[in-house]
Every structure is written in structure tokens, then in C-alpha cells.
Amino acid sequence: MQRIFSGIQPSGIPTLGNYLGAMRNWAALQADHECIYCVVDLHAITQWQQPADLMRQTREMTASLLACGIDPKAHILFNQSAVSAHARLAWIFFSVTRLGWLNRMTQFKDKAGKDRENVSAALYVYPSLMAADILAYHATRVPVGEDQRQHVELANDIAQKFNHDYGVEFFPHIEPLILGPAARVMSLRDGTKKMAKSDPSDQSRINLSDDADTIALKIRRAKTDPEPLPDDMQGLEGRPEARNLIGIYAAFTDTDHAGVLRDHGGEGFGKFKEALTVLLVEKLAPIAAETKRWLDDPASIDAVLRDGAARAAVLADPIVAEAERLVGFLSARG
Ligand code: AMP
Ligand code: TRP
């Protein structure tokens, strides 16, 4: 059975983009994979987080994942900082990673913006920590949204260079799993920008905690052009907002863009948005309710994370200990 690893930052309420690009696929993959899912609090602090917010958001993200159907007994769900293997292997990988590789990372450029001199050093080496997350488990499959493809490729470069430098075949090759018609959900206000937890405008995204009225309002206000839905894929060229809403609809009806256009081509966006709203409310309301149920009992969330961290450490510790031995570290454990 293939081992899967993936992570999500507890830096806010998960969005529809997180759900369709990652969380929903994570749940589905549990049927035939060994899955390790991680709330990546080490990654979150690469940008400032109020400590009390970080604790709350770590529990909220865990509750959302449980509500999306992650099974913490059959699989593993934990928070990154609770397993020291991640930080230990990351340090080794910081030494393997070349600055030139990091300079090419588009997410760093986006997040740093014009303020490059003033972002944390950790934001820069963020992708090397992500490589350590995956490779500490020898995981070979990584379900993520499209925006993480470059980071998974970098993880392979790091694994290969480690193997080459130390003359071993220790770290495996990793495949990104970028699944479905909504692997890159765009902002509702601007079809050229990714939907993100961190966008200052709440109108730009659907949050998994939004109620029916909020969802309806956001979809009604979502930017579109005045043309009706086209009849074929060609008609989507140069219409990023239309493509985005159609992709979301496709993901929830288990079809693709072409399938939606077959059924709804020629329809006006007013009518299509109503159908999309019904669908979103039907699919997201149960998740919001289940998230709330978990959050009413924070001790049960903490228990899930504690148990997950203990089981994760059992898997990662020997792999990272072997990497440390290969590097030439004398071990206190002999
Ligand atoms: P993050 O919120 O950056 O920690 O992302 C967690 C997961 O959600 C990653 O697999 C991302 O690729 C995915 N993701 C985040 N935003 C989007 C989006 N707008 N569309 C699709 N997937 C996304
Ligand atoms: N960098 C990922 C994101 O922002 C989150 C992440 C951290 C991750 N470690 C990972 C994803 C390991 C997959 C595998 O979306």
C-alpha cells in the first residue's frame, strides 16, 4: 500500500479551495492508502501568528479535517510541532537545499511581495521543511492543490541530492496527486488570483464555516462577465471567473468542466449561480455542523492530536535517525 503524507497550515479558517484542492481528496484517499495528515504549525509561524490564535486555529483546523471525514484511528492526524523528527530532518535538508533552488519558488515571491528584506528566514526555507515532512515518513504520494506542485518537485530535488551526496538510495521519489477539476480554486472577486485564507477580502472566498445565507450572498456577488455559459470548452478562453465557478460546480457533481457545459451551456449566470449555491449549501452545511460538534469538545480534539503524534513519531523517528547516521552524526542512543 502506498504511504501518503500531506499538510495544511492552521493559519485561518479553511476555504473552499483547501477543501476541493486538498481536504476532500485526503478523505477519499483513505480507502486504499496508508495516510498521514498533518496540521503544519511550524509552517504557520513563518508568518506572524498570535500565539493564542495559533492554538485556537490548530484545534479548528483539526476539527475541520475530522468533519471532512479524516479517520484518526485508521490513519494518522497530528500537529507538526509535536513530532521533533520534522525539525531535525529539516535542518539536514537546509544544508542540502541550494539557494538557487529556493530563489525560484513562486510562493515565496508571492508571500514576500515587495517586503523581501523583512520576511522571516523561515519563510525562505519553508519548502525544505515541507520536504522533511514528507520524507521523514518515506511517503511517496502527496495530495495537494496545484499551487504546491513546485514545492513537491523541490522535495524530489532535495531527496535526490541527499541520495547522491551520501551515496545512498535512501529517500524515495515522490509523486504529487493533484486531483479533480478544482485543483486551483480562484478568488470570487478576481479569477486570476488564488482563493486564499489570507486574502483581506472575506468576499473573495467561501469559508467552510460560512452559513447558507453567507454562501448565497458571496456567490451572488461573485464576479462574472455578462455572457451566458458557453456550450464548449473553447468558449471558456479568457473567462477565468466563469471557468472557476464551473470548475467548482464540476467538483461537487463529480464531473469535469465539459460535463457541466453539456448540461448548463447557454444558461445565464444568474440561474447557474442559484444552482451552485444550492449545491454548496447542501455539501458544506454538514461539514460546518460536524466541525462545530468537535469544537464543543476541545479535549477530544487534543486527544486525537496526542494519539496521532505518538503514532507518527514511531514511524518518523527511525527514518530520521538513519538520515542522521548517514550524515555522520554520533548518536547518544548508540
Ligand atoms: P494551505 O492553506 O496553504 O496550507 O494549503 C493547504 C492545501 O490546500 C494545499 O494542498 C494547497 O494546495 C491547497 N489549496 C490552498 N488553496 C487552494 C486553492 N485556492 N485551490 C486549490 N487548492 C488549494
Ligand atoms: N506547504 C503546504 C501549503 O501551504 C502545506 C504543507 C506543509 C504540506 N508540509 C506539507 C503539503 C507536506 C504537503 C506535504 O499548502
Coordinates of C-alpha atoms and ligand atoms in Angstrom, one line a residue:
M1 CA 0.0 0.0 0.0
Q2 CA 1.3 3.5 -0.9
R3 CA 2.0 5.8 2.0
I4 CA 0.5 9.3 1.7
F5 CA 1.6 12.4 3.5
S6 CA 0.0 15.9 3.3
G7 CA -0.1 19.0 5.4
I8 CA -2.2 22.1 5.9
Q9 CA -1.4 25.3 7.7
P10 CA -3.5 26.4 10.7
S11 CA -3.4 30.0 9.6
G12 CA -7.2 30.6 9.4
I13 CA -10.5 29.0 8.6
P14 CA -10.2 26.6 5.7
T15 CA -11.6 27.7 2.4
L16 CA -13.4 26.1 -0.4
G17 CA -10.0 26.0 -2.2
N18 CA -8.5 24.0 0.7
Y19 CA -11.5 21.7 0.6
L20 CA -11.6 20.9 -3.1
G21 CA -7.8 21.1 -3.7
A22 CA -6.9 19.0 -0.6
M23 CA -9.2 18.0 2.2
R24 CA -11.8 16.3 0.2
N25 CA -9.2 14.3 -1.7
W26 CA -7.4 13.4 1.6
A27 CA -10.6 11.8 2.9
A28 CA -11.2 9.9 -0.3
L29 CA -7.7 8.5 -0.5
Q30 CA -8.1 6.8 2.9
A31 CA -9.9 3.9 1.3
D32 CA -6.8 2.5 -0.3
H33 CA -3.8 4.2 1.2
E34 CA -1.9 4.5 4.5
C35 CA -2.5 8.2 5.2
I36 CA -0.6 10.6 7.5
Y37 CA -2.2 14.1 7.7
C38 CA -0.5 17.0 9.5
V39 CA -1.6 20.4 10.7
V40 CA 1.6 22.3 10.0
D41 CA 2.1 24.7 12.8
L42 CA 5.8 25.0 12.2
H43 CA 5.0 26.3 8.7
A44 CA 2.3 28.7 10.1
I45 CA 4.8 30.7 12.2
T46 CA 6.9 31.5 9.1
Q47 CA 4.5 34.5 9.1
W48 CA 3.5 36.1 12.4
Q49 CA 0.7 34.3 14.3
Q50 CA -0.7 35.5 17.7
P51 CA 0.1 32.6 20.0
A52 CA -3.5 32.3 21.3
D53 CA -4.8 32.4 17.7
L54 CA -2.4 29.7 16.6
M55 CA -3.6 27.3 19.4
R56 CA -7.2 28.0 18.5
Q57 CA -6.7 27.6 14.8
T58 CA -4.7 24.4 15.2
R59 CA -7.8 22.9 17.0
E60 CA -10.1 24.5 14.4
M61 CA -8.2 23.0 11.5
T62 CA -8.1 19.6 13.2
A63 CA -11.9 19.8 13.8
S64 CA -12.5 20.7 10.1
L65 CA -10.4 17.8 9.0
L66 CA -12.3 15.4 11.2
A67 CA -15.5 16.9 9.9
C68 CA -14.3 16.3 6.3
G69 CA -14.1 12.6 7.1
I70 CA -10.4 12.1 8.1
D71 CA -10.4 8.9 10.3
P72 CA -7.8 9.4 13.0
K73 CA -8.0 5.8 14.1
A74 CA -7.4 4.0 10.8
H75 CA -4.9 6.8 9.7
I76 CA -2.8 9.4 11.5
L77 CA -3.8 13.1 12.2
F78 CA -1.4 15.2 14.3
N79 CA 0.2 18.6 14.6
Q80 CA 3.7 19.0 13.2
S81 CA 5.5 20.6 16.2
A82 CA 4.6 17.6 18.3
V83 CA 6.9 15.3 16.4
S84 CA 10.5 16.5 16.6
A85 CA 11.6 14.4 13.6
H86 CA 10.3 17.1 11.3
A87 CA 12.6 19.9 12.6
R88 CA 15.6 17.5 12.8
L89 CA 15.3 16.4 9.2
A90 CA 14.6 19.9 8.1
W91 CA 17.9 21.1 9.4
I92 CA 19.7 18.4 7.4
F93 CA 17.7 19.5 4.3
F94 CA 18.5 23.2 4.8
S95 CA 22.1 22.0 4.3
V96 CA 21.2 20.0 1.2
T97 CA 19.0 22.7 -0.4
R98 CA 20.7 25.2 -2.8
L99 CA 19.9 28.9 -2.5
G100 CA 19.4 28.9 -6.3
W101 CA 16.6 26.4 -5.9
L102 CA 14.8 28.4 -3.3
N103 CA 15.1 31.6 -5.4
R104 CA 12.9 30.1 -8.0
M105 CA 9.9 29.4 -5.6
T106 CA 6.9 31.4 -6.7
Q107 CA 5.1 31.0 -3.4
F108 CA 7.9 32.8 -1.6
K109 CA 7.9 35.6 -4.1
D110 CA 4.1 35.9 -3.7
K111 CA 4.2 35.9 0.1
A112 CA 7.3 38.1 0.5
G113 CA 6.0 40.6 -2.1
K114 CA 7.8 43.9 -2.0
D115 CA 9.0 43.4 1.6
R116 CA 11.7 40.8 0.9
E117 CA 14.2 42.2 3.3
N118 CA 11.8 42.0 6.2
V119 CA 10.3 38.5 5.9
S120 CA 11.5 35.7 8.2
A121 CA 14.4 33.4 7.2
A122 CA 11.9 30.5 7.9
L123 CA 9.6 31.7 5.1
Y124 CA 12.5 31.3 2.7
V125 CA 13.4 27.7 3.7
Y126 CA 9.7 26.7 4.1
P127 CA 9.9 24.3 1.1
S128 CA 12.8 22.4 2.7
L129 CA 10.7 21.8 5.9
M130 CA 7.9 20.6 3.6
A131 CA 10.3 18.1 2.0
A132 CA 11.3 16.9 5.5
D133 CA 7.6 16.4 6.4
I134 CA 7.1 14.1 3.5
L135 CA 10.4 12.3 3.5
A136 CA 10.6 11.7 7.3
Y137 CA 7.9 9.0 6.6
H138 CA 9.3 7.8 3.2
A139 CA 5.9 8.8 1.9
T140 CA 5.6 8.5 -1.9
R141 CA 2.2 10.2 -2.6
V142 CA 1.4 13.8 -1.7
P143 CA -2.2 15.0 -2.4
V144 CA -2.1 18.8 -2.8
G145 CA -3.6 21.7 -4.8
E146 CA -1.9 22.9 -7.9
D147 CA -0.1 25.7 -6.1
Q148 CA 2.1 23.1 -4.3
R149 CA 3.4 21.3 -7.3
Q150 CA 6.6 23.3 -7.4
H151 CA 7.3 22.5 -3.7
V152 CA 6.8 18.8 -4.3
E153 CA 9.3 19.0 -7.2
L154 CA 11.8 20.7 -5.0
A155 CA 11.3 17.9 -2.4
N156 CA 12.4 15.5 -5.1
D157 CA 15.4 17.6 -5.9
I158 CA 16.4 17.6 -2.2
A159 CA 15.9 13.8 -1.9
Q160 CA 17.9 13.2 -5.0
K161 CA 20.8 15.4 -3.9
F162 CA 20.8 13.8 -0.4
N163 CA 21.0 10.3 -2.0
H164 CA 23.7 11.5 -4.4
D165 CA 25.8 13.3 -1.8
Y166 CA 25.8 10.5 0.7
G167 CA 26.0 7.7 -2.0
V168 CA 22.7 6.0 -0.9
E169 CA 19.3 5.2 -2.2
F170 CA 17.6 6.3 1.0
F171 CA 14.8 8.7 0.1
P172 CA 12.2 7.6 -2.4
H173 CA 10.7 9.5 -5.3
I174 CA 7.5 11.4 -4.5
E175 CA 4.5 11.9 -6.8
P176 CA 2.2 14.8 -6.3
L177 CA -1.5 13.9 -6.5
I178 CA -3.3 16.9 -8.0
L179 CA -6.8 15.7 -8.4
G180 CA -10.1 16.9 -9.9
P181 CA -11.5 19.9 -11.8
A182 CA -10.9 22.3 -8.9
A183 CA -7.2 21.8 -8.0
R184 CA -6.8 25.6 -8.2
V185 CA -9.9 27.4 -6.9
M186 CA -9.7 31.1 -7.7
S187 CA -10.9 34.2 -5.8
L188 CA -14.6 35.1 -6.2
R189 CA -13.5 38.7 -6.8
D190 CA -10.7 38.1 -9.3
G191 CA -10.5 35.0 -11.4
T192 CA -6.7 35.4 -11.9
K193 CA -5.9 35.2 -8.1
K194 CA -5.9 32.0 -5.9
M195 CA -8.7 31.8 -3.3
A196 CA -6.8 32.1 0.0
K197 CA -7.4 32.1 3.7
S198 CA -5.1 35.2 3.9
D199 CA -7.0 37.4 1.4
P200 CA -8.1 40.6 3.1
S201 CA -11.5 40.4 1.5
D202 CA -13.8 37.8 3.0
Q203 CA -16.0 38.2 -0.1
S204 CA -13.2 36.6 -2.1
R205 CA -13.7 33.2 -0.6
I206 CA -16.1 30.7 0.8
N207 CA -15.1 29.6 4.3
L208 CA -16.0 26.1 5.4
S209 CA -17.7 27.7 8.4
D210 CA -20.0 30.0 6.3
D211 CA -23.7 29.6 6.8
A212 CA -26.3 29.3 4.0
D213 CA -27.1 33.0 3.8
T214 CA -23.4 34.0 3.6
I215 CA -22.7 31.4 0.9
A216 CA -25.7 32.7 -1.1
L217 CA -24.6 36.3 -0.8
K218 CA -21.0 35.6 -1.8
I219 CA -21.9 33.6 -4.8
R220 CA -24.5 36.2 -5.9
R221 CA -21.8 38.8 -5.7
A222 CA -19.1 36.7 -7.3
K223 CA -17.6 38.4 -10.3
T224 CA -18.7 37.1 -13.7
D225 CA -18.9 38.5 -17.2
P226 CA -22.3 39.3 -18.9
E227 CA -22.2 36.4 -21.3
P228 CA -24.1 33.2 -20.6
L229 CA -22.3 29.9 -20.0
P230 CA -20.7 28.7 -23.3
D231 CA -21.5 25.4 -24.9
D232 CA -18.0 24.1 -25.1
M233 CA -14.5 24.5 -23.6
Q234 CA -13.3 26.9 -26.2
G235 CA -15.9 29.4 -25.0
L236 CA -14.1 29.5 -21.6
E237 CA -11.0 31.0 -23.1
G238 CA -10.2 34.4 -21.5
R239 CA -13.1 34.0 -19.0
P240 CA -11.3 33.0 -15.7
E241 CA -14.3 33.8 -13.5
A242 CA -16.6 31.6 -15.5
R243 CA -14.1 28.8 -15.6
N244 CA -13.7 29.0 -11.8
L245 CA -17.4 28.7 -10.9
I246 CA -17.9 25.9 -13.5
G247 CA -14.9 24.1 -12.0
I248 CA -16.4 24.3 -8.5
Y249 CA -19.7 23.0 -9.8
A250 CA -18.0 20.2 -11.6
A251 CA -16.0 19.1 -8.5
F252 CA -19.2 18.8 -6.5
T253 CA -21.1 16.9 -9.2
D254 CA -18.2 14.5 -9.9
T255 CA -17.8 15.6 -13.5
D256 CA -15.5 18.0 -15.3
H257 CA -15.8 21.4 -17.0
A258 CA -17.0 19.9 -20.3
G259 CA -19.7 17.8 -18.4
V260 CA -21.1 21.0 -16.7
L261 CA -21.2 22.8 -20.1
R262 CA -23.1 19.9 -21.6
D263 CA -25.8 20.4 -19.0
H264 CA -25.7 24.1 -18.5
G265 CA -24.3 25.6 -21.7
G266 CA -26.3 28.7 -22.8
E267 CA -27.7 29.3 -19.3
G268 CA -27.3 32.8 -17.8
F269 CA -25.1 33.2 -14.7
G270 CA -28.0 34.3 -12.6
K271 CA -29.6 30.9 -12.9
F272 CA -26.3 29.0 -12.7
K273 CA -25.3 30.8 -9.5
E274 CA -28.5 29.7 -7.9
A275 CA -27.9 26.1 -8.7
L276 CA -24.3 26.4 -7.5
T277 CA -25.5 27.9 -4.2
V278 CA -27.9 25.0 -3.6
L279 CA -25.1 22.6 -4.2
L280 CA -22.6 24.4 -2.0
V281 CA -25.0 24.7 0.9
E282 CA -26.0 21.0 0.6
K283 CA -22.4 19.9 0.7
L284 CA -20.9 22.3 3.2
A285 CA -23.6 22.6 5.8
P286 CA -23.0 19.1 7.2
I287 CA -19.2 19.8 7.4
A288 CA -19.8 23.1 9.3
A289 CA -22.2 21.3 11.7
E290 CA -19.7 18.5 12.4
T291 CA -16.8 20.9 12.9
K292 CA -18.9 22.7 15.5
R293 CA -19.7 19.5 17.3
W294 CA -15.9 18.7 17.6
L295 CA -15.1 22.2 18.7
D296 CA -17.7 21.9 21.5
D297 CA -15.3 19.3 23.0
P298 CA -11.7 20.6 22.6
A299 CA -10.4 17.9 24.9
S300 CA -11.4 15.3 22.3
I301 CA -9.5 17.2 19.6
D302 CA -6.4 17.3 21.8
A303 CA -6.7 13.6 22.4
V304 CA -6.8 12.9 18.7
L305 CA -3.7 15.1 18.1
R306 CA -1.8 13.5 21.0
D307 CA -2.5 10.0 19.8
G308 CA -1.7 10.9 16.2
A309 CA 1.7 12.5 17.2
A310 CA 2.7 9.4 19.2
R311 CA 2.0 7.1 16.3
A312 CA 3.6 9.5 13.8
A313 CA 6.8 9.6 15.9
V314 CA 7.0 5.8 15.9
L315 CA 7.2 5.9 12.0
A316 CA 9.4 9.0 11.6
D317 CA 12.0 8.6 14.4
P318 CA 13.8 5.6 12.9
I319 CA 13.9 7.1 9.4
V320 CA 15.3 10.4 10.7
A321 CA 17.7 8.6 13.0
E322 CA 19.1 6.7 9.9
A323 CA 19.4 10.0 8.0
E324 CA 21.4 11.5 10.9
R325 CA 23.6 8.4 10.9
L326 CA 24.2 8.7 7.1
V327 CA 25.2 12.3 7.6
G328 CA 27.7 11.3 10.3
F329 CA 26.1 12.5 13.5
L330 CA 27.2 10.4 16.5
S331 CA 24.0 9.3 18.3
A332 CA 23.6 9.4 22.0
R333 CA 21.4 6.4 21.5
G334 CA 24.3 4.3 20.1
Ligands
AMP1 P1 -2.5 26.0 2.8 O1 -3.8 26.6 3.2 O2 -1.6 26.9 2.0 O3 -1.9 25.3 4.0 O4 -2.9 24.8 1.8 C1 -3.3 23.5 2.2 C2 -3.7 22.7 1.0 O5 -4.8 23.3 0.3 C3 -2.6 22.6 -0.1 O6 -2.7 21.3 -0.6 C4 -3.0 23.6 -1.1 O7 -2.5 23.2 -2.4 C5 -4.5 23.5 -1.1 N1 -5.1 24.8 -1.5 C6 -5.0 26.0 -0.9 N2 -5.6 27.0 -1.6 C7 -6.2 26.3 -2.7 C8 -7.0 26.8 -3.8 N3 -7.3 28.1 -3.9 N4 -7.3 25.9 -4.7 C9 -7.0 24.6 -4.6 N5 -6.2 24.1 -3.6 C10 -5.8 25.0 -2.6
TRP2 N1 3.1 24.0 2.1 C1 1.8 23.4 2.1 C2 0.7 24.5 1.8 O1 0.9 25.6 2.2 C3 1.5 22.7 3.4 C4 2.4 21.6 3.7 C5 3.4 21.6 4.6 C6 2.5 20.4 3.0 N2 4.0 20.4 4.6 C7 3.5 19.6 3.6 C8 1.7 19.8 2.0 C9 3.8 18.3 3.2 C10 2.1 18.5 1.6 C11 3.1 17.8 2.1 O2 -0.2 24.2 1.2

